[in-house]
C-alpha cells in the first residue's frame, strides 16, 4: 500500500542523479492522487547520496485530500536508509486572475545552437580514458542546447547566469503527469554549475565536490517537455560552503 520501487538508472558515476530521485518521488506521490488533480509544487531535501547500484524504495503518506488540494509526503530509501524527503501538493484545476512578471531572456533559438551532446563529444576526445570521459559520452534522455559555454568548456570567471534550451529526445504521451515528471528531472540541470561560475571553478577538473541539499519546484501552467523549453538560471548568492541557484522555465512563446 502506497509503496513504490524506482528502477535503477546507471549514471556511470555510482551515484543517483538528484533529478531522477525527485522525478520518481513525484511519480510515486502522483499515483496516490485522483486523476483530476495536477501537481503544482514540490519541496525536497536530499539526505544522503543514492547508489545507482540499487533501486529506490518510495513510501507515500496521504496527508490531505481536500476539496481543491491534496498533499503527499514521500520518503525515498535504499537499504533502509532515507536518501530523500519530498512533499508535493496537487490542485484541482480552477480559473483565476493571471499575470506574469518576468520576461523570457532574449536568446538565440535552439535551432541555431549546437547540441550539448556534440560539444561533450568534442570535449571528451581531449580527455583520458576513465569515469569522467564515460560520463561525458553516455547517451542522455534530454536534448540540451546551452546558450553560452559550460564551465567545463570555459574555466574563467563568469557572471552567475546560464541559459539553455531543452526537450526530450523523443515524443512523449499526451499525459500531463509524465511531462511534469520529466520537468522535475530536468530542473536539476545546471543550477550547481551556475553557482560556481563567478569563482572560475570546475567540477570536471576536480576543484569542487558538490551535492544537492534542497530543491523546490512550482508548476504554473500547462506545457510539453518534448517541445523546446528555455531554462534561465542564476545564482544570487554563495558562501559558507553552499551555493544558491534559482531558475525560470519558459516555453517558446515566452510563457512562464
PDB file of C-alpha atoms in Angstrom:
ATOM      1  CA  UNK A   1       0.000   0.000   0.000  1.00  0.00           C
ATOM      2  CA  UNK A   2       1.401   3.347  -1.170  1.00  0.00           C
ATOM      3  CA  UNK A   3       4.857   1.800  -1.597  1.00  0.00           C
ATOM      4  CA  UNK A   4       6.664   2.065  -4.933  1.00  0.00           C
ATOM      5  CA  UNK A   5      10.022   0.976  -6.312  1.00  0.00           C
ATOM      6  CA  UNK A   6      12.026   3.177  -8.669  1.00  0.00           C
ATOM      7  CA  UNK A   7      14.130   1.239 -11.156  1.00  0.00           C
ATOM      8  CA  UNK A   8      17.855   1.896 -11.110  1.00  0.00           C
ATOM      9  CA  UNK A   9      19.342   4.175 -13.729  1.00  0.00           C
ATOM     10  CA  UNK A  10      23.051   3.632 -14.339  1.00  0.00           C
ATOM     11  CA  UNK A  11      24.629   7.098 -14.450  1.00  0.00           C
ATOM     12  CA  UNK A  12      28.212   5.936 -14.716  1.00  0.00           C
ATOM     13  CA  UNK A  13      29.235   7.782 -11.546  1.00  0.00           C
ATOM     14  CA  UNK A  14      27.973   5.317  -8.950  1.00  0.00           C
ATOM     15  CA  UNK A  15      25.591   7.993  -7.624  1.00  0.00           C
ATOM     16  CA  UNK A  16      21.920   8.654  -8.296  1.00  0.00           C
ATOM     17  CA  UNK A  17      21.238  11.876 -10.215  1.00  0.00           C
ATOM     18  CA  UNK A  18      19.183  14.121  -7.949  1.00  0.00           C
ATOM     19  CA  UNK A  19      16.657  14.857 -10.688  1.00  0.00           C
ATOM     20  CA  UNK A  20      15.927  11.138 -11.004  1.00  0.00           C
ATOM     21  CA  UNK A  21      15.135  10.793  -7.283  1.00  0.00           C
ATOM     22  CA  UNK A  22      12.893  13.886  -7.381  1.00  0.00           C
ATOM     23  CA  UNK A  23      11.055  12.755 -10.515  1.00  0.00           C
ATOM     24  CA  UNK A  24      10.457   9.217  -9.251  1.00  0.00           C
ATOM     25  CA  UNK A  25       9.291  10.501  -5.859  1.00  0.00           C
ATOM     26  CA  UNK A  26       6.866  12.840  -7.616  1.00  0.00           C
ATOM     27  CA  UNK A  27       5.504   9.991  -9.758  1.00  0.00           C
ATOM     28  CA  UNK A  28       5.034   7.846  -6.642  1.00  0.00           C
ATOM     29  CA  UNK A  29       3.084  10.651  -4.934  1.00  0.00           C
ATOM     30  CA  UNK A  30       1.051  11.356  -8.068  1.00  0.00           C
ATOM     31  CA  UNK A  31      -0.114   7.744  -8.292  1.00  0.00           C
ATOM     32  CA  UNK A  32      -1.927   8.125  -4.949  1.00  0.00           C
ATOM     33  CA  UNK A  33      -3.859  11.242  -6.050  1.00  0.00           C
ATOM     34  CA  UNK A  34      -7.100  11.446  -8.025  1.00  0.00           C
ATOM     35  CA  UNK A  35      -6.609  11.990 -11.762  1.00  0.00           C
ATOM     36  CA  UNK A  36      -8.408  15.356 -11.735  1.00  0.00           C
ATOM     37  CA  UNK A  37      -5.590  16.960  -9.693  1.00  0.00           C
ATOM     38  CA  UNK A  38      -2.333  18.253 -11.114  1.00  0.00           C
ATOM     39  CA  UNK A  39       0.986  18.768  -9.360  1.00  0.00           C
ATOM     40  CA  UNK A  40       1.519  22.438  -8.597  1.00  0.00           C
ATOM     41  CA  UNK A  41       4.568  22.335  -6.302  1.00  0.00           C
ATOM     42  CA  UNK A  42       7.140  20.126  -4.624  1.00  0.00           C
ATOM     43  CA  UNK A  43       9.794  20.626  -1.970  1.00  0.00           C
ATOM     44  CA  UNK A  44      12.577  18.104  -1.469  1.00  0.00           C
ATOM     45  CA  UNK A  45      15.549  17.616   0.843  1.00  0.00           C
ATOM     46  CA  UNK A  46      18.437  15.389  -0.130  1.00  0.00           C
ATOM     47  CA  UNK A  47      19.679  13.499   2.934  1.00  0.00           C
ATOM     48  CA  UNK A  48      22.243  11.023   1.600  1.00  0.00           C
ATOM     49  CA  UNK A  49      23.807  10.241  -1.736  1.00  0.00           C
ATOM     50  CA  UNK A  50      21.962   7.444  -3.527  1.00  0.00           C
ATOM     51  CA  UNK A  51      23.687   4.497  -5.201  1.00  0.00           C
ATOM     52  CA  UNK A  52      22.885   3.635  -8.811  1.00  0.00           C
ATOM     53  CA  UNK A  53      23.653   0.000  -7.955  1.00  0.00           C
ATOM     54  CA  UNK A  54      20.293  -0.282  -6.178  1.00  0.00           C
ATOM     55  CA  UNK A  55      16.631   0.529  -6.843  1.00  0.00           C
ATOM     56  CA  UNK A  56      14.967   3.192  -4.677  1.00  0.00           C
ATOM     57  CA  UNK A  57      12.093   2.438  -2.303  1.00  0.00           C
ATOM     58  CA  UNK A  58       9.404   5.152  -2.095  1.00  0.00           C
ATOM     59  CA  UNK A  59       6.814   5.279   0.696  1.00  0.00           C
ATOM     60  CA  UNK A  60       3.963   7.781   0.381  1.00  0.00           C
ATOM     61  CA  UNK A  61       1.918   9.328   3.209  1.00  0.00           C
ATOM     62  CA  UNK A  62      -1.501  10.763   2.334  1.00  0.00           C
ATOM     63  CA  UNK A  63      -1.616  13.898   4.485  1.00  0.00           C
ATOM     64  CA  UNK A  64      -4.548  15.697   2.854  1.00  0.00           C
ATOM     65  CA  UNK A  65      -7.340  15.213   0.349  1.00  0.00           C
ATOM     66  CA  UNK A  66      -9.385  18.404   0.457  1.00  0.00           C
ATOM     67  CA  UNK A  67     -11.954  19.879  -1.899  1.00  0.00           C
ATOM     68  CA  UNK A  68      -9.323  21.642  -4.036  1.00  0.00           C
ATOM     69  CA  UNK A  69      -5.914  20.388  -2.888  1.00  0.00           C
ATOM     70  CA  UNK A  70      -4.164  17.148  -1.972  1.00  0.00           C
ATOM     71  CA  UNK A  71      -0.846  16.863  -0.162  1.00  0.00           C
ATOM     72  CA  UNK A  72       1.587  13.949  -0.032  1.00  0.00           C
ATOM     73  CA  UNK A  73       4.830  13.169   1.801  1.00  0.00           C
ATOM     74  CA  UNK A  74       7.356  10.766   0.271  1.00  0.00           C
ATOM     75  CA  UNK A  75      10.402   9.140   1.851  1.00  0.00           C
ATOM     76  CA  UNK A  76      12.885   7.648  -0.623  1.00  0.00           C
ATOM     77  CA  UNK A  77      15.186   4.997   0.845  1.00  0.00           C
ATOM     78  CA  UNK A  78      17.886   2.499  -0.071  1.00  0.00           C
ATOM     79  CA  UNK A  79      18.717  -0.412   2.211  1.00  0.00           C
ATOM     80  CA  UNK A  80      16.525   1.079   4.939  1.00  0.00           C
ATOM     81  CA  UNK A  81      18.320   4.457   4.910  1.00  0.00           C
ATOM     82  CA  UNK A  82      16.366   7.544   3.737  1.00  0.00           C
ATOM     83  CA  UNK A  83      18.076   9.438   0.913  1.00  0.00           C
ATOM     84  CA  UNK A  84      15.334  11.981   0.073  1.00  0.00           C
ATOM     85  CA  UNK A  85      12.279  13.540   1.701  1.00  0.00           C
ATOM     86  CA  UNK A  86       9.726  15.146  -0.611  1.00  0.00           C
ATOM     87  CA  UNK A  87       6.436  16.976  -0.082  1.00  0.00           C
ATOM     88  CA  UNK A  88       4.171  17.558  -3.070  1.00  0.00           C
ATOM     89  CA  UNK A  89       0.908  19.456  -3.442  1.00  0.00           C
ATOM     90  CA  UNK A  90      -1.772  18.794  -6.058  1.00  0.00           C
ATOM     91  CA  UNK A  91      -4.634  21.041  -7.148  1.00  0.00           C
ATOM     92  CA  UNK A  92      -7.918  20.582  -8.950  1.00  0.00           C
ATOM     93  CA  UNK A  93      -7.709  22.960 -11.974  1.00  0.00           C
ATOM     94  CA  UNK A  94      -9.541  26.231 -11.378  1.00  0.00           C
ATOM     95  CA  UNK A  95      -9.861  29.579 -13.162  1.00  0.00           C
ATOM     96  CA  UNK A  96      -8.427  32.766 -11.645  1.00  0.00           C
ATOM     97  CA  UNK A  97      -6.767  36.111 -12.420  1.00  0.00           C
ATOM     98  CA  UNK A  98      -3.482  35.806 -14.305  1.00  0.00           C
ATOM     99  CA  UNK A  99      -0.313  37.877 -14.523  1.00  0.00           C
ATOM    100  CA  UNK A 100       3.302  37.153 -15.390  1.00  0.00           C
ATOM    101  CA  UNK A 101       6.089  39.498 -14.335  1.00  0.00           C
ATOM    102  CA  UNK A 102       9.325  38.026 -15.773  1.00  0.00           C
ATOM    103  CA  UNK A 103      10.075  38.201 -19.471  1.00  0.00           C
ATOM    104  CA  UNK A 104      11.886  35.406 -21.251  1.00  0.00           C
ATOM    105  CA  UNK A 105      15.561  36.295 -21.880  1.00  0.00           C
ATOM    106  CA  UNK A 106      16.414  37.302 -25.416  1.00  0.00           C
ATOM    107  CA  UNK A 107      18.474  34.320 -26.595  1.00  0.00           C
ATOM    108  CA  UNK A 108      19.074  32.522 -29.906  1.00  0.00           C
ATOM    109  CA  UNK A 109      16.534  29.802 -30.790  1.00  0.00           C
ATOM    110  CA  UNK A 110      17.589  26.175 -30.196  1.00  0.00           C
ATOM    111  CA  UNK A 111      17.934  25.520 -33.931  1.00  0.00           C
ATOM    112  CA  UNK A 112      20.878  27.933 -34.026  1.00  0.00           C
ATOM    113  CA  UNK A 113      22.741  26.266 -31.141  1.00  0.00           C
ATOM    114  CA  UNK A 114      24.959  23.191 -31.143  1.00  0.00           C
ATOM    115  CA  UNK A 115      23.582  20.294 -29.063  1.00  0.00           C
ATOM    116  CA  UNK A 116      25.462  19.773 -25.809  1.00  0.00           C
ATOM    117  CA  UNK A 117      25.891  16.122 -26.814  1.00  0.00           C
ATOM    118  CA  UNK A 118      28.086  17.251 -29.741  1.00  0.00           C
ATOM    119  CA  UNK A 119      30.035  19.667 -27.531  1.00  0.00           C
ATOM    120  CA  UNK A 120      30.580  16.968 -24.891  1.00  0.00           C
ATOM    121  CA  UNK A 121      31.803  14.519 -27.532  1.00  0.00           C
ATOM    122  CA  UNK A 122      34.390  17.005 -28.779  1.00  0.00           C
ATOM    123  CA  UNK A 123      35.491  17.746 -25.214  1.00  0.00           C
ATOM    124  CA  UNK A 124      35.692  14.040 -24.328  1.00  0.00           C
ATOM    125  CA  UNK A 125      38.125  13.445 -27.193  1.00  0.00           C
ATOM    126  CA  UNK A 126      40.670  15.524 -25.281  1.00  0.00           C
ATOM    127  CA  UNK A 127      40.220  13.549 -22.050  1.00  0.00           C
ATOM    128  CA  UNK A 128      41.972  10.373 -20.877  1.00  0.00           C
ATOM    129  CA  UNK A 129      40.019   7.120 -20.550  1.00  0.00           C
ATOM    130  CA  UNK A 130      38.104   6.944 -17.307  1.00  0.00           C
ATOM    131  CA  UNK A 131      34.898   7.631 -15.411  1.00  0.00           C
ATOM    132  CA  UNK A 132      34.606  11.299 -16.352  1.00  0.00           C
ATOM    133  CA  UNK A 133      35.114  10.615 -20.064  1.00  0.00           C
ATOM    134  CA  UNK A 134      32.484   7.853 -19.961  1.00  0.00           C
ATOM    135  CA  UNK A 135      30.093  10.239 -18.230  1.00  0.00           C
ATOM    136  CA  UNK A 136      30.545  12.831 -20.967  1.00  0.00           C
ATOM    137  CA  UNK A 137      29.903  10.268 -23.722  1.00  0.00           C
ATOM    138  CA  UNK A 138      26.924   8.377 -22.309  1.00  0.00           C
ATOM    139  CA  UNK A 139      23.516   8.748 -24.044  1.00  0.00           C
ATOM    140  CA  UNK A 140      21.085  11.125 -22.334  1.00  0.00           C
ATOM    141  CA  UNK A 141      17.283  11.321 -22.474  1.00  0.00           C
ATOM    142  CA  UNK A 142      17.205  15.126 -22.697  1.00  0.00           C
ATOM    143  CA  UNK A 143      18.496  17.166 -25.636  1.00  0.00           C
ATOM    144  CA  UNK A 144      20.153  20.231 -24.055  1.00  0.00           C
ATOM    145  CA  UNK A 145      21.442  23.219 -26.034  1.00  0.00           C
ATOM    146  CA  UNK A 146      23.365  25.732 -23.957  1.00  0.00           C
ATOM    147  CA  UNK A 147      23.252  29.388 -24.918  1.00  0.00           C
ATOM    148  CA  UNK A 148      26.765  30.088 -23.602  1.00  0.00           C
ATOM    149  CA  UNK A 149      29.831  27.995 -22.772  1.00  0.00           C
ATOM    150  CA  UNK A 150      29.572  25.493 -19.938  1.00  0.00           C
ATOM    151  CA  UNK A 151      32.035  25.750 -17.044  1.00  0.00           C
ATOM    152  CA  UNK A 152      33.905  22.650 -18.250  1.00  0.00           C
ATOM    153  CA  UNK A 153      34.464  24.372 -21.595  1.00  0.00           C
ATOM    154  CA  UNK A 154      35.480  27.795 -20.311  1.00  0.00           C
ATOM    155  CA  UNK A 155      37.102  27.729 -16.860  1.00  0.00           C
ATOM    156  CA  UNK A 156      37.295  31.511 -16.401  1.00  0.00           C
ATOM    157  CA  UNK A 157      35.187  33.565 -14.018  1.00  0.00           C
ATOM    158  CA  UNK A 158      31.768  34.481 -15.400  1.00  0.00           C
ATOM    159  CA  UNK A 159      28.565  36.130 -14.263  1.00  0.00           C
ATOM    160  CA  UNK A 160      26.378  33.646 -12.320  1.00  0.00           C
ATOM    161  CA  UNK A 161      23.798  33.384 -15.121  1.00  0.00           C
ATOM    162  CA  UNK A 162      23.227  30.481 -17.534  1.00  0.00           C
ATOM    163  CA  UNK A 163      20.535  29.715 -20.115  1.00  0.00           C
ATOM    164  CA  UNK A 164      19.782  26.536 -22.027  1.00  0.00           C
ATOM    165  CA  UNK A 165      17.034  25.074 -24.189  1.00  0.00           C
ATOM    166  CA  UNK A 166      15.948  21.513 -23.503  1.00  0.00           C
ATOM    167  CA  UNK A 167      13.426  18.899 -24.584  1.00  0.00           C
ATOM    168  CA  UNK A 168      13.185  15.107 -24.518  1.00  0.00           C
ATOM    169  CA  UNK A 169      14.967  13.282 -27.338  1.00  0.00           C
ATOM    170  CA  UNK A 170      11.707  11.524 -28.319  1.00  0.00           C
ATOM    171  CA  UNK A 171       7.987  12.379 -28.244  1.00  0.00           C
ATOM    172  CA  UNK A 172       6.058  11.801 -25.015  1.00  0.00           C
ATOM    173  CA  UNK A 173       2.462  10.646 -24.486  1.00  0.00           C
ATOM    174  CA  UNK A 174      -0.307  13.210 -24.013  1.00  0.00           C
ATOM    175  CA  UNK A 175      -0.129  12.779 -20.234  1.00  0.00           C
ATOM    176  CA  UNK A 176       0.455  15.928 -18.107  1.00  0.00           C
ATOM    177  CA  UNK A 177       1.860  13.921 -15.137  1.00  0.00           C
ATOM    178  CA  UNK A 178       4.596  12.493 -17.379  1.00  0.00           C
ATOM    179  CA  UNK A 179       5.554  15.949 -18.653  1.00  0.00           C
ATOM    180  CA  UNK A 180       5.662  17.268 -15.087  1.00  0.00           C
ATOM    181  CA  UNK A 181       7.872  14.353 -14.008  1.00  0.00           C
ATOM    182  CA  UNK A 182      10.269  14.993 -16.896  1.00  0.00           C
ATOM    183  CA  UNK A 183      10.415  18.699 -15.999  1.00  0.00           C
ATOM    184  CA  UNK A 184      11.165  17.758 -12.379  1.00  0.00           C
ATOM    185  CA  UNK A 185      14.021  15.565 -13.667  1.00  0.00           C
ATOM    186  CA  UNK A 186      15.419  18.331 -15.870  1.00  0.00           C
ATOM    187  CA  UNK A 187      15.055  21.035 -13.207  1.00  0.00           C
ATOM    188  CA  UNK A 188      18.199  19.669 -11.525  1.00  0.00           C
ATOM    189  CA  UNK A 189      20.324  20.665 -14.549  1.00  0.00           C
ATOM    190  CA  UNK A 190      22.951  23.448 -14.412  1.00  0.00           C
ATOM    191  CA  UNK A 191      21.887  25.029 -11.083  1.00  0.00           C
ATOM    192  CA  UNK A 192      25.011  23.939  -9.204  1.00  0.00           C
ATOM    193  CA  UNK A 193      27.244  24.876 -12.124  1.00  0.00           C
ATOM    194  CA  UNK A 194      25.713  28.362 -12.276  1.00  0.00           C
ATOM    195  CA  UNK A 195      26.605  28.917  -8.611  1.00  0.00           C
ATOM    196  CA  UNK A 196      30.334  28.295  -9.185  1.00  0.00           C
ATOM    197  CA  UNK A 197      30.706  30.352 -12.388  1.00  0.00           C
ATOM    198  CA  UNK A 198      31.826  33.584 -10.613  1.00  0.00           C
ATOM    199  CA  UNK A 199      34.662  31.681  -8.940  1.00  0.00           C
ATOM    200  CA  UNK A 200      36.265  30.143 -12.037  1.00  0.00           C
ATOM    201  CA  UNK A 201      35.892  26.640 -10.636  1.00  0.00           C
ATOM    202  CA  UNK A 202      35.027  23.405 -12.430  1.00  0.00           C
ATOM    203  CA  UNK A 203      33.559  20.083 -11.325  1.00  0.00           C
ATOM    204  CA  UNK A 204      35.343  18.389 -14.224  1.00  0.00           C
ATOM    205  CA  UNK A 205      38.793  19.481 -13.045  1.00  0.00           C
ATOM    206  CA  UNK A 206      38.096  18.074  -9.574  1.00  0.00           C
ATOM    207  CA  UNK A 207      38.091  21.529  -7.938  1.00  0.00           C
ATOM    208  CA  UNK A 208      34.633  21.220  -6.388  1.00  0.00           C
ATOM    209  CA  UNK A 209      32.841  18.341  -4.724  1.00  0.00           C
ATOM    210  CA  UNK A 210      29.146  19.167  -4.691  1.00  0.00           C
ATOM    211  CA  UNK A 211      25.795  17.681  -3.764  1.00  0.00           C
ATOM    212  CA  UNK A 212      22.240  18.997  -3.877  1.00  0.00           C
ATOM    213  CA  UNK A 213      20.782  19.852  -0.463  1.00  0.00           C
ATOM    214  CA  UNK A 214      17.259  21.109  -1.079  1.00  0.00           C
ATOM    215  CA  UNK A 215      15.177  21.633  -4.175  1.00  0.00           C
ATOM    216  CA  UNK A 216      11.825  23.322  -4.739  1.00  0.00           C
ATOM    217  CA  UNK A 217       9.734  23.489  -7.891  1.00  0.00           C
ATOM    218  CA  UNK A 218       6.472  25.235  -8.802  1.00  0.00           C
ATOM    219  CA  UNK A 219       4.370  24.292 -11.835  1.00  0.00           C
ATOM    220  CA  UNK A 220       2.428  27.327 -13.042  1.00  0.00           C
ATOM    221  CA  UNK A 221       0.806  26.246 -16.294  1.00  0.00           C
ATOM    222  CA  UNK A 222       0.499  23.509 -18.893  1.00  0.00           C
ATOM    223  CA  UNK A 223       3.487  22.678 -21.099  1.00  0.00           C
ATOM    224  CA  UNK A 224       5.078  19.863 -23.081  1.00  0.00           C
ATOM    225  CA  UNK A 225       8.512  18.557 -22.126  1.00  0.00           C
ATOM    226  CA  UNK A 226       9.014  17.173 -25.643  1.00  0.00           C
ATOM    227  CA  UNK A 227       8.837  20.711 -27.079  1.00  0.00           C
ATOM    228  CA  UNK A 228      11.623  23.252 -26.551  1.00  0.00           C
ATOM    229  CA  UNK A 229      11.698  24.928 -23.145  1.00  0.00           C
ATOM    230  CA  UNK A 230      14.151  27.608 -22.047  1.00  0.00           C
ATOM    231  CA  UNK A 231      15.748  27.156 -18.611  1.00  0.00           C
ATOM    232  CA  UNK A 232      17.065  30.534 -17.384  1.00  0.00           C
ATOM    233  CA  UNK A 233      19.139  30.110 -14.212  1.00  0.00           C
ATOM    234  CA  UNK A 234      21.005  32.463 -11.915  1.00  0.00           C
ATOM    235  CA  UNK A 235      22.818  32.282  -8.596  1.00  0.00           C
ATOM    236  CA  UNK A 236      22.231  35.357  -6.401  1.00  0.00           C
ATOM    237  CA  UNK A 237      24.478  34.118  -3.551  1.00  0.00           C
ATOM    238  CA  UNK A 238      27.120  31.657  -2.453  1.00  0.00           C
ATOM    239  CA  UNK A 239      29.023  31.272   0.803  1.00  0.00           C
ATOM    240  CA  UNK A 240      29.537  29.087   3.865  1.00  0.00           C
ATOM    241  CA  UNK A 241      30.240  26.121   1.540  1.00  0.00           C
ATOM    242  CA  UNK A 242      26.776  26.460  -0.019  1.00  0.00           C
ATOM    243  CA  UNK A 243      25.559  27.844  -3.318  1.00  0.00           C
ATOM    244  CA  UNK A 244      22.043  29.074  -4.055  1.00  0.00           C
ATOM    245  CA  UNK A 245      20.583  28.765  -7.536  1.00  0.00           C
ATOM    246  CA  UNK A 246      17.170  29.574  -8.941  1.00  0.00           C
ATOM    247  CA  UNK A 247      15.646  29.182 -12.359  1.00  0.00           C
ATOM    248  CA  UNK A 248      12.670  30.037 -14.519  1.00  0.00           C
ATOM    249  CA  UNK A 249      11.385  27.854 -17.349  1.00  0.00           C
ATOM    250  CA  UNK A 250       9.622  29.338 -20.387  1.00  0.00           C
ATOM    251  CA  UNK A 251       8.035  27.832 -23.478  1.00  0.00           C
ATOM    252  CA  UNK A 252       8.895  29.221 -26.903  1.00  0.00           C
ATOM    253  CA  UNK A 253       6.024  31.723 -26.696  1.00  0.00           C
ATOM    254  CA  UNK A 254       7.595  33.260 -23.556  1.00  0.00           C
ATOM    255  CA  UNK A 255       5.017  31.798 -21.156  1.00  0.00           C
ATOM    256  CA  UNK A 256       6.425  31.030 -17.704  1.00  0.00           C
TER     257      UNK A 256
END
